[in-house]
Structure formats: C-alpha cells, structure tokens
PDB file of C-alpha atoms and ligand atoms in Angstrom:
ATOM      1  CA  UNK A   1      34.633  76.059-182.300  1.00 49.00           C
ATOM      2  CA  UNK A   2      32.625  79.161-181.288  1.00 55.00           C
ATOM      3  CA  UNK A   3      30.562  80.688-184.091  1.00 52.00           C
ATOM      4  CA  UNK A   4      31.882  84.187-184.259  1.00 52.00           C
ATOM      5  CA  UNK A   5      30.005  87.359-185.315  1.00 45.00           C
ATOM      6  CA  UNK A   6      31.525  89.372-188.182  1.00 43.00           C
ATOM      7  CA  UNK A   7      33.858  92.014-186.783  1.00 41.00           C
ATOM      8  CA  UNK A   8      34.631  89.705-183.868  1.00 43.00           C
ATOM      9  CA  UNK A   9      35.231  91.230-180.441  1.00 45.00           C
ATOM     10  CA  UNK A  10      31.652  92.562-180.110  1.00 46.00           C
ATOM     11  CA  UNK A  11      28.234  91.123-180.160  1.00 44.00           C
ATOM     12  CA  UNK A  12      26.073  92.492-182.992  1.00 48.00           C
ATOM     13  CA  UNK A  13      24.573  95.082-180.621  1.00 62.00           C
ATOM     14  CA  UNK A  14      26.212  94.339-177.315  1.00 73.00           C
ATOM     15  CA  UNK A  15      23.302  92.430-175.789  1.00 80.00           C
ATOM     16  CA  UNK A  16      24.370  93.429-172.247  1.00 85.00           C
ATOM     17  CA  UNK A  17      25.648  96.991-171.608  1.00 86.00           C
ATOM     18  CA  UNK A  18      26.323  97.849-167.980  1.00 90.00           C
ATOM     19  CA  UNK A  19      29.529  99.902-168.064  1.00 90.00           C
ATOM     20  CA  UNK A  20      29.247 101.350-164.513  1.00 91.00           C
ATOM     21  CA  UNK A  21      28.411  97.975-162.976  1.00 92.00           C
ATOM     22  CA  UNK A  22      31.146  96.314-164.984  1.00 94.00           C
ATOM     23  CA  UNK A  23      33.780  98.713-163.653  1.00 94.00           C
ATOM     24  CA  UNK A  24      32.579  98.224-160.083  1.00 94.00           C
ATOM     25  CA  UNK A  25      32.404  94.424-160.446  1.00 94.00           C
ATOM     26  CA  UNK A  26      35.877  94.234-161.904  1.00 93.00           C
ATOM     27  CA  UNK A  27      37.212  96.079-158.878  1.00 94.00           C
ATOM     28  CA  UNK A  28      35.209  94.522-156.024  1.00 94.00           C
ATOM     29  CA  UNK A  29      35.147  90.958-157.340  1.00 93.00           C
ATOM     30  CA  UNK A  30      38.943  90.702-157.119  1.00 92.00           C
ATOM     31  CA  UNK A  31      38.863  91.861-153.472  1.00 89.00           C
ATOM     32  CA  UNK A  32      36.064  89.392-152.725  1.00 91.00           C
ATOM     33  CA  UNK A  33      38.263  86.584-153.827  1.00 92.00           C
ATOM     34  CA  UNK A  34      40.227  86.680-150.656  1.00 88.00           C
ATOM     35  CA  UNK A  35      38.065  88.765-148.304  1.00 88.00           C
ATOM     36  CA  UNK A  36      34.805  86.859-148.913  1.00 90.00           C
ATOM     37  CA  UNK A  37      36.485  83.536-149.572  1.00 90.00           C
ATOM     38  CA  UNK A  38      35.276  83.298-153.146  1.00 96.00           C
ATOM     39  CA  UNK A  39      38.539  81.867-154.476  1.00 96.00           C
ATOM     40  CA  UNK A  40      37.956  78.783-152.369  1.00 96.00           C
ATOM     41  CA  UNK A  41      34.413  78.409-153.637  1.00 97.00           C
ATOM     42  CA  UNK A  42      35.593  78.706-157.260  1.00 98.00           C
ATOM     43  CA  UNK A  43      38.188  75.986-156.567  1.00 98.00           C
ATOM     44  CA  UNK A  44      35.452  73.658-155.328  1.00 98.00           C
ATOM     45  CA  UNK A  45      33.134  74.643-158.174  1.00 98.00           C
ATOM     46  CA  UNK A  46      35.612  73.559-160.874  1.00 98.00           C
ATOM     47  CA  UNK A  47      37.437  70.646-159.144  1.00 98.00           C
ATOM     48  CA  UNK A  48      37.911  67.518-161.298  1.00 97.00           C
ATOM     49  CA  UNK A  49      36.280  69.008-164.456  1.00 98.00           C
ATOM     50  CA  UNK A  50      37.466  67.372-167.650  1.00 98.00           C
ATOM     51  CA  UNK A  51      37.193  67.812-171.400  1.00 98.00           C
ATOM     52  CA  UNK A  52      35.658  70.831-173.178  1.00 98.00           C
ATOM     53  CA  UNK A  53      33.933  73.345-170.970  1.00 98.00           C
ATOM     54  CA  UNK A  54      31.680  76.285-171.693  1.00 99.00           C
ATOM     55  CA  UNK A  55      31.483  79.054-169.086  1.00 98.00           C
ATOM     56  CA  UNK A  56      28.428  81.348-169.337  1.00 98.00           C
ATOM     57  CA  UNK A  57      28.782  84.957-168.350  1.00 98.00           C
ATOM     58  CA  UNK A  58      32.433  84.685-167.361  1.00 98.00           C
ATOM     59  CA  UNK A  59      32.678  88.277-166.115  1.00 97.00           C
ATOM     60  CA  UNK A  60      36.323  89.308-165.641  1.00 97.00           C
ATOM     61  CA  UNK A  61      37.535  85.712-165.739  1.00 98.00           C
ATOM     62  CA  UNK A  62      38.016  85.006-162.085  1.00 98.00           C
ATOM     63  CA  UNK A  63      37.272  81.327-162.557  1.00 98.00           C
ATOM     64  CA  UNK A  64      39.987  80.851-165.169  1.00 98.00           C
ATOM     65  CA  UNK A  65      42.829  80.409-162.685  1.00 97.00           C
ATOM     66  CA  UNK A  66      40.886  77.515-161.001  1.00 98.00           C
ATOM     67  CA  UNK A  67      40.289  75.168-163.894  1.00 98.00           C
ATOM     68  CA  UNK A  68      42.200  71.939-163.373  1.00 98.00           C
ATOM     69  CA  UNK A  69      44.739  70.768-165.964  1.00 97.00           C
ATOM     70  CA  UNK A  70      42.288  67.964-166.969  1.00 98.00           C
ATOM     71  CA  UNK A  71      40.179  70.570-168.827  1.00 98.00           C
ATOM     72  CA  UNK A  72      41.149  70.553-172.515  1.00 98.00           C
ATOM     73  CA  UNK A  73      39.581  73.933-173.439  1.00 98.00           C
ATOM     74  CA  UNK A  74      37.295  76.557-171.988  1.00 98.00           C
ATOM     75  CA  UNK A  75      34.936  78.676-174.237  1.00 98.00           C
ATOM     76  CA  UNK A  76      33.983  81.649-172.043  1.00 98.00           C
ATOM     77  CA  UNK A  77      30.904  83.612-173.095  1.00 98.00           C
ATOM     78  CA  UNK A  78      30.751  87.166-171.905  1.00 97.00           C
ATOM     79  CA  UNK A  79      28.398  89.816-173.352  1.00 97.00           C
ATOM     80  CA  UNK A  80      29.579  92.860-171.490  1.00 96.00           C
ATOM     81  CA  UNK A  81      32.464  94.609-173.345  1.00 96.00           C
ATOM     82  CA  UNK A  82      34.563  95.865-170.401  1.00 95.00           C
ATOM     83  CA  UNK A  83      34.314  92.581-168.530  1.00 96.00           C
ATOM     84  CA  UNK A  84      35.082  90.658-171.698  1.00 97.00           C
ATOM     85  CA  UNK A  85      38.219  92.732-172.086  1.00 97.00           C
ATOM     86  CA  UNK A  86      39.286  91.853-168.533  1.00 97.00           C
ATOM     87  CA  UNK A  87      38.389  88.216-169.117  1.00 98.00           C
ATOM     88  CA  UNK A  88      40.746  88.166-172.134  1.00 98.00           C
ATOM     89  CA  UNK A  89      43.577  89.485-169.959  1.00 98.00           C
ATOM     90  CA  UNK A  90      42.773  86.756-167.392  1.00 98.00           C
ATOM     91  CA  UNK A  91      42.712  84.060-170.119  1.00 98.00           C
ATOM     92  CA  UNK A  92      46.360  84.975-171.059  1.00 98.00           C
ATOM     93  CA  UNK A  93      47.376  84.039-167.491  1.00 96.00           C
ATOM     94  CA  UNK A  94      45.325  80.853-167.319  1.00 97.00           C
ATOM     95  CA  UNK A  95      46.952  77.415-167.340  1.00 96.00           C
ATOM     96  CA  UNK A  96      44.284  75.860-169.582  1.00 98.00           C
ATOM     97  CA  UNK A  97      43.384  77.276-173.040  1.00 98.00           C
ATOM     98  CA  UNK A  98      40.538  79.795-172.655  1.00 98.00           C
ATOM     99  CA  UNK A  99      38.785  81.400-175.626  1.00 98.00           C
ATOM    100  CA  UNK A 100      36.705  84.464-174.567  1.00 98.00           C
ATOM    101  CA  UNK A 101      33.763  84.990-176.924  1.00 97.00           C
ATOM    102  CA  UNK A 102      31.004  87.588-177.105  1.00 97.00           C
ATOM    103  CA  UNK A 103      27.497  86.328-176.768  1.00 97.00           C
ATOM    104  CA  UNK A 104      24.678  85.906-174.308  1.00 96.00           C
ATOM    105  CA  UNK A 105      23.192  82.897-172.508  1.00 98.00           C
ATOM    106  CA  UNK A 106      19.914  83.093-174.332  1.00 97.00           C
ATOM    107  CA  UNK A 107      21.477  82.455-177.736  1.00 97.00           C
ATOM    108  CA  UNK A 108      24.880  80.788-177.221  1.00 98.00           C
ATOM    109  CA  UNK A 109      27.096  81.190-180.296  1.00 98.00           C
ATOM    110  CA  UNK A 110      28.215  77.574-180.289  1.00 98.00           C
ATOM    111  CA  UNK A 111      27.277  74.246-181.871  1.00 98.00           C
ATOM    112  CA  UNK A 112      24.891  71.753-180.209  1.00 98.00           C
ATOM    113  CA  UNK A 113      26.271  68.980-178.020  1.00 98.00           C
ATOM    114  CA  UNK A 114      29.798  70.323-178.255  1.00 98.00           C
ATOM    115  CA  UNK A 115      30.705  70.506-174.551  1.00 98.00           C
ATOM    116  CA  UNK A 116      31.356  68.023-171.725  1.00 98.00           C
ATOM    117  CA  UNK A 117      30.512  70.584-169.016  1.00 98.00           C
ATOM    118  CA  UNK A 118      28.984  74.023-168.504  1.00 98.00           C
ATOM    119  CA  UNK A 119      29.820  76.427-165.713  1.00 99.00           C
ATOM    120  CA  UNK A 120      27.306  78.869-164.262  1.00 98.00           C
ATOM    121  CA  UNK A 121      28.697  81.125-161.620  1.00 98.00           C
ATOM    122  CA  UNK A 122      26.758  84.093-160.318  1.00 98.00           C
ATOM    123  CA  UNK A 123      25.050  84.474-163.654  1.00 98.00           C
ATOM    124  CA  UNK A 124      21.470  83.110-163.471  1.00 98.00           C
ATOM    125  CA  UNK A 125      20.639  86.062-161.289  1.00 98.00           C
ATOM    126  CA  UNK A 126      21.412  88.355-164.201  1.00 97.00           C
ATOM    127  CA  UNK A 127      20.278  86.719-167.418  1.00 97.00           C
ATOM    128  CA  UNK A 128      17.019  88.153-168.801  1.00 96.00           C
ATOM    129  CA  UNK A 129      15.397  84.806-169.616  1.00 98.00           C
ATOM    130  CA  UNK A 130      16.426  81.963-167.299  1.00 98.00           C
ATOM    131  CA  UNK A 131      14.374  79.123-168.998  1.00 98.00           C
ATOM    132  CA  UNK A 132      15.691  80.167-172.367  1.00 98.00           C
ATOM    133  CA  UNK A 133      19.321  80.375-171.123  1.00 98.00           C
ATOM    134  CA  UNK A 134      19.051  76.925-169.489  1.00 98.00           C
ATOM    135  CA  UNK A 135      17.530  75.464-172.633  1.00 98.00           C
ATOM    136  CA  UNK A 136      20.621  76.743-174.477  1.00 98.00           C
ATOM    137  CA  UNK A 137      22.936  75.222-171.917  1.00 98.00           C
ATOM    138  CA  UNK A 138      21.125  71.931-172.402  1.00 98.00           C
ATOM    139  CA  UNK A 139      21.474  72.231-176.124  1.00 98.00           C
ATOM    140  CA  UNK A 140      25.200  72.769-176.120  1.00 98.00           C
ATOM    141  CA  UNK A 141      26.003  70.028-173.580  1.00 98.00           C
ATOM    142  CA  UNK A 142      26.465  66.464-174.792  1.00 98.00           C
ATOM    143  CA  UNK A 143      23.907  64.006-173.350  1.00 97.00           C
ATOM    144  CA  UNK A 144      25.171  63.113-169.909  1.00 98.00           C
ATOM    145  CA  UNK A 145      27.183  66.399-169.767  1.00 98.00           C
ATOM    146  CA  UNK A 146      27.535  68.194-166.435  1.00 98.00           C
ATOM    147  CA  UNK A 147      26.569  71.631-165.193  1.00 98.00           C
ATOM    148  CA  UNK A 148      28.579  72.999-162.332  1.00 98.00           C
ATOM    149  CA  UNK A 149      26.883  75.939-160.651  1.00 98.00           C
ATOM    150  CA  UNK A 150      27.530  78.512-157.930  1.00 98.00           C
ATOM    151  CA  UNK A 151      24.496  80.829-157.736  1.00 98.00           C
ATOM    152  CA  UNK A 152      22.877  83.117-155.257  1.00 98.00           C
ATOM    153  CA  UNK A 153      19.121  83.201-154.837  1.00 98.00           C
ATOM    154  CA  UNK A 154      16.078  83.513-152.512  1.00 98.00           C
ATOM    155  CA  UNK A 155      16.794  82.571-148.879  1.00 98.00           C
ATOM    156  CA  UNK A 156      16.369  83.376-145.243  1.00 97.00           C
ATOM    157  CA  UNK A 157      13.127  83.880-143.314  1.00 97.00           C
ATOM    158  CA  UNK A 158       9.969  85.636-144.548  1.00 98.00           C
ATOM    159  CA  UNK A 159      11.321  89.110-143.798  1.00 98.00           C
ATOM    160  CA  UNK A 160      14.499  88.523-145.901  1.00 98.00           C
ATOM    161  CA  UNK A 161      12.516  86.990-148.721  1.00 98.00           C
ATOM    162  CA  UNK A 162      10.161  89.948-148.746  1.00 98.00           C
ATOM    163  CA  UNK A 163      13.175  92.329-148.809  1.00 98.00           C
ATOM    164  CA  UNK A 164      14.640  90.416-151.683  1.00 98.00           C
ATOM    165  CA  UNK A 165      11.411  90.607-153.689  1.00 98.00           C
ATOM    166  CA  UNK A 166      11.030  94.345-152.908  1.00 98.00           C
ATOM    167  CA  UNK A 167      14.622  95.089-153.958  1.00 98.00           C
ATOM    168  CA  UNK A 168      14.089  93.099-157.157  1.00 98.00           C
ATOM    169  CA  UNK A 169      11.122  95.279-158.056  1.00 98.00           C
ATOM    170  CA  UNK A 170      12.909  98.537-157.229  1.00 97.00           C
ATOM    171  CA  UNK A 171      16.556  99.528-157.269  1.00 97.00           C
ATOM    172  CA  UNK A 172      18.623  96.288-157.191  1.00 97.00           C
ATOM    173  CA  UNK A 173      18.618  95.250-160.859  1.00 97.00           C
ATOM    174  CA  UNK A 174      19.316  98.774-162.069  1.00 95.00           C
ATOM    175  CA  UNK A 175      22.226  99.191-159.680  1.00 95.00           C
ATOM    176  CA  UNK A 176      23.704  95.716-160.149  1.00 96.00           C
ATOM    177  CA  UNK A 177      23.847  94.962-163.809  1.00 95.00           C
ATOM    178  CA  UNK A 178      20.453  93.339-164.037  1.00 96.00           C
ATOM    179  CA  UNK A 179      20.996  91.060-160.967  1.00 98.00           C
ATOM    180  CA  UNK A 180      17.949  89.663-159.089  1.00 98.00           C
ATOM    181  CA  UNK A 181      17.887  88.394-155.509  1.00 98.00           C
ATOM    182  CA  UNK A 182      14.677  86.364-155.313  1.00 98.00           C
ATOM    183  CA  UNK A 183      15.298  83.814-158.067  1.00 98.00           C
ATOM    184  CA  UNK A 184      15.543  80.079-157.396  1.00 98.00           C
ATOM    185  CA  UNK A 185      18.413  78.828-159.525  1.00 98.00           C
ATOM    186  CA  UNK A 186      18.246  75.188-158.362  1.00 98.00           C
ATOM    187  CA  UNK A 187      14.499  74.927-159.121  1.00 98.00           C
ATOM    188  CA  UNK A 188      15.189  76.535-162.534  1.00 98.00           C
ATOM    189  CA  UNK A 189      17.785  73.874-163.355  1.00 98.00           C
ATOM    190  CA  UNK A 190      15.315  71.111-162.375  1.00 98.00           C
ATOM    191  CA  UNK A 191      12.543  72.820-164.416  1.00 98.00           C
ATOM    192  CA  UNK A 192      14.863  72.896-167.402  1.00 98.00           C
ATOM    193  CA  UNK A 193      15.175  69.119-167.253  1.00 98.00           C
ATOM    194  CA  UNK A 194      18.596  68.717-165.611  1.00 98.00           C
ATOM    195  CA  UNK A 195      19.095  65.949-163.022  1.00 98.00           C
ATOM    196  CA  UNK A 196      20.315  67.484-159.890  1.00 98.00           C
ATOM    197  CA  UNK A 197      23.495  66.015-158.373  1.00 98.00           C
ATOM    198  CA  UNK A 198      25.065  67.213-155.173  1.00 96.00           C
ATOM    199  CA  UNK A 199      24.016  70.604-154.045  1.00 98.00           C
ATOM    200  CA  UNK A 200      24.972  72.460-150.853  1.00 97.00           C
ATOM    201  CA  UNK A 201      24.090  75.799-149.401  1.00 97.00           C
ATOM    202  CA  UNK A 202      26.993  78.249-149.117  1.00 97.00           C
ATOM    203  CA  UNK A 203      26.771  81.555-147.256  1.00 96.00           C
ATOM    204  CA  UNK A 204      28.812  84.454-148.622  1.00 95.00           C
ATOM    205  CA  UNK A 205      30.357  85.902-146.536  1.00 93.00           C
ATOM    206  CA  UNK A 206      30.646  82.785-144.372  1.00 91.00           C
ATOM    207  CA  UNK A 207      30.618  84.911-141.245  1.00 90.00           C
ATOM    208  CA  UNK A 208      29.513  88.388-140.383  1.00 89.00           C
ATOM    209  CA  UNK A 209      26.283  90.082-141.616  1.00 91.00           C
ATOM    210  CA  UNK A 210      23.812  88.139-143.722  1.00 95.00           C
ATOM    211  CA  UNK A 211      23.120  90.077-146.913  1.00 96.00           C
ATOM    212  CA  UNK A 212      20.305  89.763-149.451  1.00 98.00           C
ATOM    213  CA  UNK A 213      22.761  88.034-151.794  1.00 97.00           C
ATOM    214  CA  UNK A 214      24.326  85.788-149.169  1.00 97.00           C
ATOM    215  CA  UNK A 215      22.202  82.697-149.910  1.00 98.00           C
ATOM    216  CA  UNK A 216      24.156  80.681-152.452  1.00 98.00           C
ATOM    217  CA  UNK A 217      24.039  77.157-153.767  1.00 98.00           C
ATOM    218  CA  UNK A 218      27.104  75.253-155.009  1.00 98.00           C
ATOM    219  CA  UNK A 219      26.487  72.019-156.874  1.00 98.00           C
ATOM    220  CA  UNK A 220      26.229  70.030-160.065  1.00 98.00           C
ATOM    221  CA  UNK A 221      23.509  68.711-162.376  1.00 98.00           C
ATOM    222  CA  UNK A 222      23.488  66.703-165.532  1.00 98.00           C
ATOM    223  CA  UNK A 223      21.781  66.684-168.874  1.00 98.00           C
ATOM    224  CA  UNK A 224      20.148  63.245-168.842  1.00 96.00           C
ATOM    225  CA  UNK A 225      21.797  60.675-170.967  1.00 89.00           C
ATOM    226  CA  UNK A 226      19.383  58.724-173.263  1.00 80.00           C
ATOM    227  CA  UNK A 227      18.512  55.198-172.262  1.00 78.00           C
ATOM    228  CA  UNK A 228      20.185  52.565-174.558  1.00 75.00           C
ATOM    229  CA  UNK A 229      16.938  51.998-176.611  1.00 75.00           C
ATOM    230  CA  UNK A 230      16.108  55.700-176.922  1.00 75.00           C
ATOM    231  CA  UNK A 231      16.633  57.447-180.292  1.00 69.00           C
ATOM    232  CA  UNK A 232      19.535  59.973-180.388  1.00 62.00           C
ATOM    233  CA  UNK A 233      18.437  63.537-179.343  1.00 61.00           C
ATOM    234  CA  UNK A 234      15.517  62.203-177.232  1.00 62.00           C
ATOM    235  CA  UNK A 235      16.839  64.073-174.198  1.00 61.00           C
TER     236      UNK A 235
HETATM  237  C1  SAM B 301      27.890  88.943-161.161  1.00 90.61           C
HETATM  238  S1  SAM B 301      28.706  88.750-162.652  1.00 90.61           S
HETATM  239  C2  SAM B 301      29.493  87.159-162.518  1.00 90.61           C
HETATM  240  C3  SAM B 301      30.689  86.999-163.312  1.00 90.61           C
HETATM  241  C4  SAM B 301      31.393  85.670-163.211  1.00 90.61           C
HETATM  242  N1  SAM B 301      30.556  84.617-163.688  1.00 90.61           N
HETATM  243  C5  SAM B 301      31.945  85.444-161.846  1.00 90.61           C
HETATM  244  O1  SAM B 301      31.693  84.354-161.327  1.00 90.61           O
HETATM  245  O2  SAM B 301      32.582  86.305-161.282  1.00 90.61           O
HETATM  246  C6  SAM B 301      27.409  88.418-163.760  1.00 90.61           C
HETATM  247  C7  SAM B 301      27.831  88.203-165.173  1.00 90.61           C
HETATM  248  O3  SAM B 301      26.765  87.830-166.035  1.00 90.61           O
HETATM  249  C8  SAM B 301      26.920  88.408-167.296  1.00 90.61           C
HETATM  250  N2  SAM B 301      25.551  88.456-167.905  1.00 90.61           N
HETATM  251  C9  SAM B 301      24.579  89.261-167.749  1.00 90.61           C
HETATM  252  N3  SAM B 301      23.561  88.943-168.561  1.00 90.61           N
HETATM  253  C10 SAM B 301      23.959  87.886-169.289  1.00 90.61           C
HETATM  254  C11 SAM B 301      23.383  87.118-170.354  1.00 90.61           C
HETATM  255  N4  SAM B 301      22.146  87.348-170.744  1.00 90.61           N
HETATM  256  N5  SAM B 301      24.130  86.126-170.872  1.00 90.61           N
HETATM  257  C12 SAM B 301      25.392  85.899-170.438  1.00 90.61           C
HETATM  258  N6  SAM B 301      26.012  86.575-169.477  1.00 90.61           N
HETATM  259  C13 SAM B 301      25.291  87.550-168.903  1.00 90.61           C
HETATM  260  C14 SAM B 301      27.385  89.793-166.890  1.00 90.61           C
HETATM  261  O4  SAM B 301      27.934  90.501-167.986  1.00 90.61           O
HETATM  262  C15 SAM B 301      28.426  89.453-165.836  1.00 90.61           C
HETATM  263  O5  SAM B 301      29.663  89.142-166.394  1.00 90.61           O
END
C-alpha cells in the first residue's frame, strides 16, 4: 500500500512543479507514441512483467496501456500535478489496476521490499538526485526484483556529446522540466548496485534526424538476491 500524505492528491509541497512543460509533454508525448514509435518501445519495455510493479515518474500514464495482464498491480508515482491528473485518467482505461500516487523518486512513499519490479521510463534524465533515486528504487524492490528501463542519455560523437553538455548547462533543463541530456543512466544503475541484464541501444526517432535526446537504452537490471548463507537485507 502506498503511504499517502494527508490531504491526498498532492505532495506536501509539490516537489516538482513544471506546469508549462507538463502541458507540452502531455500534448506531444501522445503524438510521439505513433509518430516516433514510442508505443512499440513501451510494449517491449513492459513485456512479461509479473506481480506488483512500481513506476517512477509516470508522467501522463502512457505506459499503463502496455502492462501485461500478468501484472497484479501498478503503483505509479508522479510528482507533477497536471501530469498526475492525466495519469489518473489513463489509469481508469488501463486493463491492470493502477494507483497513481504523488511523490518523488528521491523519497518514494512506499514500504521497503514491497515490489517485484520497478519501471523507469524517460525519468532518470529529470530527477534531481539520481543516486538517491536509485537507492530508493533498490529499497522498495524485493531482493532479486527487476528494474525495466527505457532512458535517454549521452551518446554520439564528441561534437554531439559536447552539445549535450552545453545544453545541460544552459537552456535545456529549464525548457524541459529539469531534463538533462548528458547523463549515463546505465552506468548510474550499475553504480547503484544493480546487476545489468540485457540492454540495447534504441534511437528515437529510429530514422530521420539524430537529436540530442535520440540516444536511448532499453533494458533490465536486478537488485541482487542474497546468497543462501547471507543474512536477510545484506543486499
Ligand atoms: C519526460 S517525462 C516521462 C514521463 C513518463 N515516464 C513517460 O515515459 O512518458 C519525465 C517525468 O519525470 C517526472 N519527474 C521529474 N522529477 C521527478 C522526480 N524527482 N521524481 C519522480 N518523477 C519525476 C516528471 O514529472 C515527468 O512526469
């Protein structure tokens, strides 16, 4: 069960507040589902998931339609008010039970080891503190639990990487809800102690111009399970 704040529906102080970005994302992300092929990526991201799932930074809930029937319940954390509202609408149309909850990745409002899987899609670029967010994901996953991720990050040749870093230090985060282009989400998952499973590069859009946010990774990782002779909570 998510731990709710009093006066549910809002975080105590709305940890993330990007109303202009939220409106723009809600509009363009739905178009990108078909035009940029994101619906197909979401389908692959979530295929064969089972049990209780936590989705971090669910946005307007575009993943919800792609959860397979083997998922028992999704707790979807979304700090931005407008996107959370849209996510709640999407949850009503979903085929699996989805509970949309306010909160942010750096302090997930749920109990430890309560989930079989966690979903990170296009969110590590935006969280303020990636190591802290991933430590939280690790806390709420059961040992052996899986992370499914679809994230964009640093990529391309030296000129593109320089452009990504320059944009990160100037206009990009302010214009895009705190998004950063030059992070390395796969390295961050490894640094946080997850065991990397399959991971493949995905370019978005698959054809046409390469953009600073085209370099994506789609894959899975696991919270290590303790060895049989290890005490509980050792990993
Ligand atoms: C680019 S959108 C992606 C939304 C969704 N995951 C998707 O795949 O379409 C980034 C999302 O991260 C959320 N976000 C930003 N900072 C966050 C944080 N600290 N904790 C959790 N979510 C955050 C934003 O509110 C937004 O919904």
